[in-house]
Short mmCIF file of C-alpha atoms in Angstrom, two decimals:
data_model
loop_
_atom_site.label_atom_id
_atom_site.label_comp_id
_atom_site.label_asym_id
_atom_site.label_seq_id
_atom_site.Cartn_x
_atom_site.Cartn_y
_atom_site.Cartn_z
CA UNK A 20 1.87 -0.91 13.25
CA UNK A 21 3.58 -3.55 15.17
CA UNK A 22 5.25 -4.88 12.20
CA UNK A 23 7.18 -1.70 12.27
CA UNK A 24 8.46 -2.09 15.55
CA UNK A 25 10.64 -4.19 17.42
CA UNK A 26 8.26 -6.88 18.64
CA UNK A 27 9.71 -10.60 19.34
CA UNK A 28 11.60 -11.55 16.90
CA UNK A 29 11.85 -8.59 14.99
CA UNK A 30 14.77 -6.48 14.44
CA UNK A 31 15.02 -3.29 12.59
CA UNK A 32 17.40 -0.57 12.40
CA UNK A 33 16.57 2.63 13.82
CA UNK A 34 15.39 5.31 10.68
CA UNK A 35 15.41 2.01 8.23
CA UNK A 36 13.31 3.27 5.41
CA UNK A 37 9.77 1.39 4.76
CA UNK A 38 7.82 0.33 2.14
CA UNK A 39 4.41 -1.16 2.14
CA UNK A 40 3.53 -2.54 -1.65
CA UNK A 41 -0.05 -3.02 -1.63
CA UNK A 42 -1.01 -5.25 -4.73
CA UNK A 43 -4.99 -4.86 -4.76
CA UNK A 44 -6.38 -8.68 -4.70
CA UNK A 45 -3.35 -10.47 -5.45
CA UNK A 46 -3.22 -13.48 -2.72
CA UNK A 47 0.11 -14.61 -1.58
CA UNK A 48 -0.38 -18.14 -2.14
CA UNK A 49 0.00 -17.76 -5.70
CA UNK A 50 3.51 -16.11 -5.56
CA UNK A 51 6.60 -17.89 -5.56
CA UNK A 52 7.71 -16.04 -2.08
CA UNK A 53 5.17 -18.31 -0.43
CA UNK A 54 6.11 -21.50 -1.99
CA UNK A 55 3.54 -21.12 -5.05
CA UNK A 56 5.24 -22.97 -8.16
CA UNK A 57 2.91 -21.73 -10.72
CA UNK A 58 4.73 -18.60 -12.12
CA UNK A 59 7.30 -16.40 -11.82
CA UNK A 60 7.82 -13.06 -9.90
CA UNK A 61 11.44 -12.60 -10.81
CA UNK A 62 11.03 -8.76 -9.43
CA UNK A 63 8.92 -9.79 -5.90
CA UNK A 64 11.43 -12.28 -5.28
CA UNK A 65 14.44 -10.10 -5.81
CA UNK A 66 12.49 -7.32 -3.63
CA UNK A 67 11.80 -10.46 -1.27
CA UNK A 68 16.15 -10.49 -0.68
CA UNK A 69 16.38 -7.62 1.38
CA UNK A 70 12.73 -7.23 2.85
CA UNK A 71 11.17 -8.64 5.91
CA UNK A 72 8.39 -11.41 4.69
CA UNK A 73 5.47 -11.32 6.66
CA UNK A 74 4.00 -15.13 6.72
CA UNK A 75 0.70 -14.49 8.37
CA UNK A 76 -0.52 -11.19 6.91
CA UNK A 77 -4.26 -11.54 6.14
CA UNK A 78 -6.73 -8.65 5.72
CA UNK A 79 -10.26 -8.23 8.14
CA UNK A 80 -12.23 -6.92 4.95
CA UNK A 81 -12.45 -7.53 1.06
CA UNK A 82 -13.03 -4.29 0.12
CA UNK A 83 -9.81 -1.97 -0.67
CA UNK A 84 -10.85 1.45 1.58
CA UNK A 85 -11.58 -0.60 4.96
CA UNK A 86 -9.05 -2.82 4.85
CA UNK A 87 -6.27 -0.36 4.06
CA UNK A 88 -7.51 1.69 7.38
CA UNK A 89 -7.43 -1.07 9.24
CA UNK A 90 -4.17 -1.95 7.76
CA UNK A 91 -2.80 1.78 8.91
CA UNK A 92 -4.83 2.20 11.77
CA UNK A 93 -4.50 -1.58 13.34
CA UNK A 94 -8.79 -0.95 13.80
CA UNK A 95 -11.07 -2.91 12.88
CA UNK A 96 -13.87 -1.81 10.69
CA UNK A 97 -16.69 -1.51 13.49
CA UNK A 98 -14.33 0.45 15.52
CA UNK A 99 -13.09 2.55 12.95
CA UNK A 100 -16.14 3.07 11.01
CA UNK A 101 -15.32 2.46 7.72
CA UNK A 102 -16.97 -0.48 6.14
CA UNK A 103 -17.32 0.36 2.16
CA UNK A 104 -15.22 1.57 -0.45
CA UNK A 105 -18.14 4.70 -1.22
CA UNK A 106 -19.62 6.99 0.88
CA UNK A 107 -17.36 6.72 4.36
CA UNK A 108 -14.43 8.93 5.66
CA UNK A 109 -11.22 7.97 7.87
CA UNK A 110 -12.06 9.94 10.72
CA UNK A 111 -7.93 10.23 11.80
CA UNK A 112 -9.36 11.81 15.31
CA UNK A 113 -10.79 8.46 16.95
CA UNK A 114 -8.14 6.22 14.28
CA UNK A 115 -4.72 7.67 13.61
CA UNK A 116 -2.64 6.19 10.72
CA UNK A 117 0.71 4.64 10.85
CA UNK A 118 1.83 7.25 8.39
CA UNK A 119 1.20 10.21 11.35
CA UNK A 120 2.82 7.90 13.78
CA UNK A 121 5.90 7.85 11.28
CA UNK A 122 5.41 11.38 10.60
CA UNK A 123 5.66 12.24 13.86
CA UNK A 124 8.89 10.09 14.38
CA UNK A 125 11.00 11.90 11.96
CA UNK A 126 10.07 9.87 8.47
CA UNK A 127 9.39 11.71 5.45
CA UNK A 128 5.96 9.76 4.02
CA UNK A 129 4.51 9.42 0.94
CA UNK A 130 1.91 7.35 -1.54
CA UNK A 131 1.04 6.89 -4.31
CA UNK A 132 -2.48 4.78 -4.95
CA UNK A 133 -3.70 3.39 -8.39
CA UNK A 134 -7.63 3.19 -7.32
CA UNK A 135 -10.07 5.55 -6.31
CA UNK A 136 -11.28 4.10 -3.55
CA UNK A 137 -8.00 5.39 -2.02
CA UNK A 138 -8.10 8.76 -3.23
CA UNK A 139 -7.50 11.99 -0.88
CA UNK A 140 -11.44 12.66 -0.41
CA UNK A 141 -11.63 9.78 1.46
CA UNK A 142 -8.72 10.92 4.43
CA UNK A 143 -6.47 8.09 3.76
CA UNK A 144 -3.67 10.74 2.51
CA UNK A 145 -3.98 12.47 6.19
CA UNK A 146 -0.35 12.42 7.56
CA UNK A 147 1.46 11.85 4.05
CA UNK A 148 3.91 14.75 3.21
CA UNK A 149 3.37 13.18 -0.22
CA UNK A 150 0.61 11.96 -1.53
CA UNK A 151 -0.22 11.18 -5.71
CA UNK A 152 -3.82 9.96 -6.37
CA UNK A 153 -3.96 10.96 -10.23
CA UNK A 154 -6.02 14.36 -9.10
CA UNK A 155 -8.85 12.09 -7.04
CA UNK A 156 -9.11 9.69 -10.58
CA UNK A 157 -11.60 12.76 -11.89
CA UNK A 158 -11.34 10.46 -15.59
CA UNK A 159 -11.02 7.04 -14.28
CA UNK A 160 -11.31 4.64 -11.68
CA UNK A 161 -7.50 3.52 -11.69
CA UNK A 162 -4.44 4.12 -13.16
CA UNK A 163 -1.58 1.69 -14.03
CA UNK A 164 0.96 0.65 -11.52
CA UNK A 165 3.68 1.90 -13.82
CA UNK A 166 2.33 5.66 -13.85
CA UNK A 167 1.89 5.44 -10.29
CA UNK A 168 5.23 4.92 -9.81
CA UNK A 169 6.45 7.44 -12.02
CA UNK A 170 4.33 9.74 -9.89
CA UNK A 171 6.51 8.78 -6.26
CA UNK A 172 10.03 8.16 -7.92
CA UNK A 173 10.45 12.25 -8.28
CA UNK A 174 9.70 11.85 -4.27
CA UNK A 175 11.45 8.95 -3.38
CA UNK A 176 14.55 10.46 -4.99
CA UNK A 177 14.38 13.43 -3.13
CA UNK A 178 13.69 12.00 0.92
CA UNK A 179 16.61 8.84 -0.34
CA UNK A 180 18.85 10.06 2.18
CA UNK A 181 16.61 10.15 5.39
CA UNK A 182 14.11 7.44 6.69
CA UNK A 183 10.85 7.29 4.78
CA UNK A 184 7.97 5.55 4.27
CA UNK A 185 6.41 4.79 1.12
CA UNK A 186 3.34 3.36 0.54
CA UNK A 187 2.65 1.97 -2.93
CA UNK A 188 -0.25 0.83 -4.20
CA UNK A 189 -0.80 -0.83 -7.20
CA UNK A 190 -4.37 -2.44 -8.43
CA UNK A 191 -3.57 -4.28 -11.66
CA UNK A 192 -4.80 -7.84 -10.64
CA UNK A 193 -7.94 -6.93 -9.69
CA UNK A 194 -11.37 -7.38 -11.95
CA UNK A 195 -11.57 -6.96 -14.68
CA UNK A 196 -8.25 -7.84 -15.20
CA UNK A 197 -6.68 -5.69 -18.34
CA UNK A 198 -2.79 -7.16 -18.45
CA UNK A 199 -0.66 -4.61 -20.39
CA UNK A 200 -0.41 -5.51 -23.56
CA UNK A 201 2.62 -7.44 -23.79
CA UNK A 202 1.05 -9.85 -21.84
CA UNK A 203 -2.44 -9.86 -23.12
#
């Protein structure tokens, strides 16, 4: 949440839209945007032009459900109670998300998640006017980032002329990695 405000050294203009691209297990020391030389990310470092680069961003937990509360709700997983990816609940009462604080600032906010660890059941779509999670992933466990963002662009297009927040998440790096199949 303090990356959203204007802490030292940080200057954003008031209603500037956000978007938080969460790329499930992909470690930014093996993108170019972080002085990695061993491929290209034509598309992150165009995106990487007109964004704010966080340099120290690291998360408190390895598993996708925890560390995505305590990436909205700046908790840790003791105090926030969420410490696996099955069986645990964001309880929003004792750890509000960034997207209710947004919410409630005047931003139109909206996901769309590619795993079902992140799917509604577990309360991590409380305070998004918008939220796509494939219908909870009844028939898988993820979806490709490209029909994800199919899902939000109908959105997107629709809140373009107001501040917003968008949180995308995408979860093709992760194991077993299945690259589409032009790059198989």
């Amino acid at each position: 949440s303090l990356g959203c405000t204007n802490g030292p050294g940080l200057s954003v203009p008031e209603g500037a839209p956000i978007v938080l691209i969460s790329v499930d297990t992909l470690r930014s020391d093996r993108l170019p945007v972080y002085g990695y030389g061993g491929v290209e990310t034509p598309a992150i470092d165009r995106f990487r032009e007109d964004s704010i680069l966080f340099e120290r961003a690291y998360t408190h937990v390895p598993l996708t459900l925890p560390a995505h509360t305590s990436l909205f709700s700046g908790l840790l997983p003791p105090t926030h109670g969420v410490r696996d990816n099955l069986g645990y609940t964001i309880d929003t009462s004792t750890a509000p998300l960034l997207q209710q604080k947004l919410k409630a600032a005047g931003y139109a906010t909206g996901a769309g998640v590619s795993a079902f660890a992140l799917r509604r059941a577990t309360g991590i779509a409380t305070g998004f006017d918008f939220f796509d999670d494939a219908n909870g992933f009844a028939r898988s466990e993820e979806r490709p980032g490209g029909e994800t963002l199919q899902a939000v662009r109908p959105w997107l297009r629709s809140v373009a002329d107001r501040p917003f927040f968008l949180f995308f998440h995408t979860f093709e790096p992760h194991t077993p990695y299945e690259p589409p199949p032009e790059f198989a």
